[in-house]
Coordinates of C-alpha atoms in Angstrom, one line a residue:
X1002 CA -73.7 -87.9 190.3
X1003 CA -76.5 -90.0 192.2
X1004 CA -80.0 -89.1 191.1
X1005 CA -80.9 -88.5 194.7
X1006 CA -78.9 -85.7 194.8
X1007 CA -79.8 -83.9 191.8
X1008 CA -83.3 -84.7 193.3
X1009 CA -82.9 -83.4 196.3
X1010 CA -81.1 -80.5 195.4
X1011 CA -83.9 -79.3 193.0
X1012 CA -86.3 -80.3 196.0
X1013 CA -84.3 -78.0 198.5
X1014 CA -84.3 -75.3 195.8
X1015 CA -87.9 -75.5 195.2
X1016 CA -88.8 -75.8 199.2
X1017 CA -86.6 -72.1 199.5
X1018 CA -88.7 -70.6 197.0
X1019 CA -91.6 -71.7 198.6
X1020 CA -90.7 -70.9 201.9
X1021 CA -89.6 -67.2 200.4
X1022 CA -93.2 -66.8 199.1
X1023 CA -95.0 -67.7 202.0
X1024 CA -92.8 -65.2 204.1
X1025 CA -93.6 -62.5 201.5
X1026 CA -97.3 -63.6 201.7
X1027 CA -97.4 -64.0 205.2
X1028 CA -98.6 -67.6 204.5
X1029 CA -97.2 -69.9 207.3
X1030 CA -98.5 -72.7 206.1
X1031 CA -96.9 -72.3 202.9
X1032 CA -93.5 -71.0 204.0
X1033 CA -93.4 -74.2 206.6
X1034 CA -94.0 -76.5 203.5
X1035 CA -91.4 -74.6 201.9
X1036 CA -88.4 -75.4 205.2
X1037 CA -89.9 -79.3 205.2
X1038 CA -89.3 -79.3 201.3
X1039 CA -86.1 -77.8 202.4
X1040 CA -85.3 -80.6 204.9
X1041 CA -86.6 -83.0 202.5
X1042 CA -84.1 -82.1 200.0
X1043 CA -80.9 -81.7 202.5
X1044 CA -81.5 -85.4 203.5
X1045 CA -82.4 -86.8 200.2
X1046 CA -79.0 -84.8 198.6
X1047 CA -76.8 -86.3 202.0
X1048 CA -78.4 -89.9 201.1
X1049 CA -77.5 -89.8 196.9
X1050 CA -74.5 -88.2 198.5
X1051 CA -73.5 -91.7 200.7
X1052 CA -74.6 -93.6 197.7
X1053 CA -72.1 -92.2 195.7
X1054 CA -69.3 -92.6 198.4
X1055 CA -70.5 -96.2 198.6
X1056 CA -70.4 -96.7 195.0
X1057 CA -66.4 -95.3 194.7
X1058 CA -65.1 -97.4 197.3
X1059 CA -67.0 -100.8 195.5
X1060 CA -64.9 -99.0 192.3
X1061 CA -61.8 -98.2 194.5
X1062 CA -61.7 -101.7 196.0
X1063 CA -60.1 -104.1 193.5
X1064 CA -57.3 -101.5 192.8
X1065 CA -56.4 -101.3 197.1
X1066 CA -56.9 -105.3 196.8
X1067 CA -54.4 -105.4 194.4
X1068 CA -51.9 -103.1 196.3
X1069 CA -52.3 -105.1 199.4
X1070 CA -51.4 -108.4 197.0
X1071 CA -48.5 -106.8 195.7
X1072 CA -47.1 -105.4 199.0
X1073 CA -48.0 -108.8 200.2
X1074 CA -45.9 -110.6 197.8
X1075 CA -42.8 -108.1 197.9
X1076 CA -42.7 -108.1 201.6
X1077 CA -42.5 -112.0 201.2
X1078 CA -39.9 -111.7 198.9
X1079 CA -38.1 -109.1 200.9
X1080 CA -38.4 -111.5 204.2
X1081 CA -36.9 -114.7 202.7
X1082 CA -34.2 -112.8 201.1
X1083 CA -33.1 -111.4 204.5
X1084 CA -33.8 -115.2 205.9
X1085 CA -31.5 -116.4 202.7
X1086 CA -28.2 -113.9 203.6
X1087 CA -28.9 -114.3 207.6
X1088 CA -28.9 -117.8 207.3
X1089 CA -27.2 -118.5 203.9
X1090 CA -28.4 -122.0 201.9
X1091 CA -28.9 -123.7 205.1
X1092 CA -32.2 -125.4 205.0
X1093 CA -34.5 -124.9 207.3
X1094 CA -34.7 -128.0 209.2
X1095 CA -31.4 -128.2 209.8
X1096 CA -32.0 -125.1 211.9
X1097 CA -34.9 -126.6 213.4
X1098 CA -32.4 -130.0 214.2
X1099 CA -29.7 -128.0 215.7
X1100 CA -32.3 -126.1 218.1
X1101 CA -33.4 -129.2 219.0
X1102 CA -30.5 -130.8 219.4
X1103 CA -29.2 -127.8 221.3
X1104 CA -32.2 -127.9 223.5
X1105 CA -31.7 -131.6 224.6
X1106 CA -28.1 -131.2 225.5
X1107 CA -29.0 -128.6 227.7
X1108 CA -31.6 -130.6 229.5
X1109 CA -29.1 -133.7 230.0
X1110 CA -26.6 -131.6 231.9
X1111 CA -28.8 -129.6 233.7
X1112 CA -31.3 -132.1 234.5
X1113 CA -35.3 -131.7 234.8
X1114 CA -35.6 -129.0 237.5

């Protein structure tokens, strides 16, 4: 737990007690310290509260880096194993010939339209 939030929850704590006595006292000056030390404390508790969120995804990082490596690398593997049994042993570039190839034929006989 972030020190700001310890902090601030101690500091909202305190600002209800004051803000209790000045009511019972009929002291407004004291029971509107006691809602700003209120305030005060809400935002610095939300604020320790961020850092901490920011501090477990810097943790949490490396471990979803590491996931998205390995999915990476298996959906690699996947792929090319499907390319492999689609196309069996067939290099690539004979592929890339043949399309070619293919490609020229059909602009001789049909001509350049």
């Amino acid at each position: 737990m972030d020190n700001d939030r310890m902090e601030g929850a101690a500091r909202n704590i305190g600002g209800k007690v004051e803000s209790a006595a000045g009511d019972l006292l009929g002291d407004n000056k004291t029971k509107t310290d006691g809602l700003m030390d209120q305030v005060a404390g809400q935002a610095q508790n939300a604020f320790g509260s961020v850092k901490d969120t920011a501090r477990q995804v810097a943790n949490d990082a490396p471990k979803y880096l590491d996931d998205a490596i390995d999915n990476g690398q298996r959906y690699y593997r996947q792929g090319s194993q499907a390319v492999r049994e689609q196309f069996g042993n067939v290099p690539v570039t004979e592929i890339m010939l043949a399309g070619a190839a293919g490609y020229l034929l059909a602009w001789l006989i049909h001509g350049r339209q």
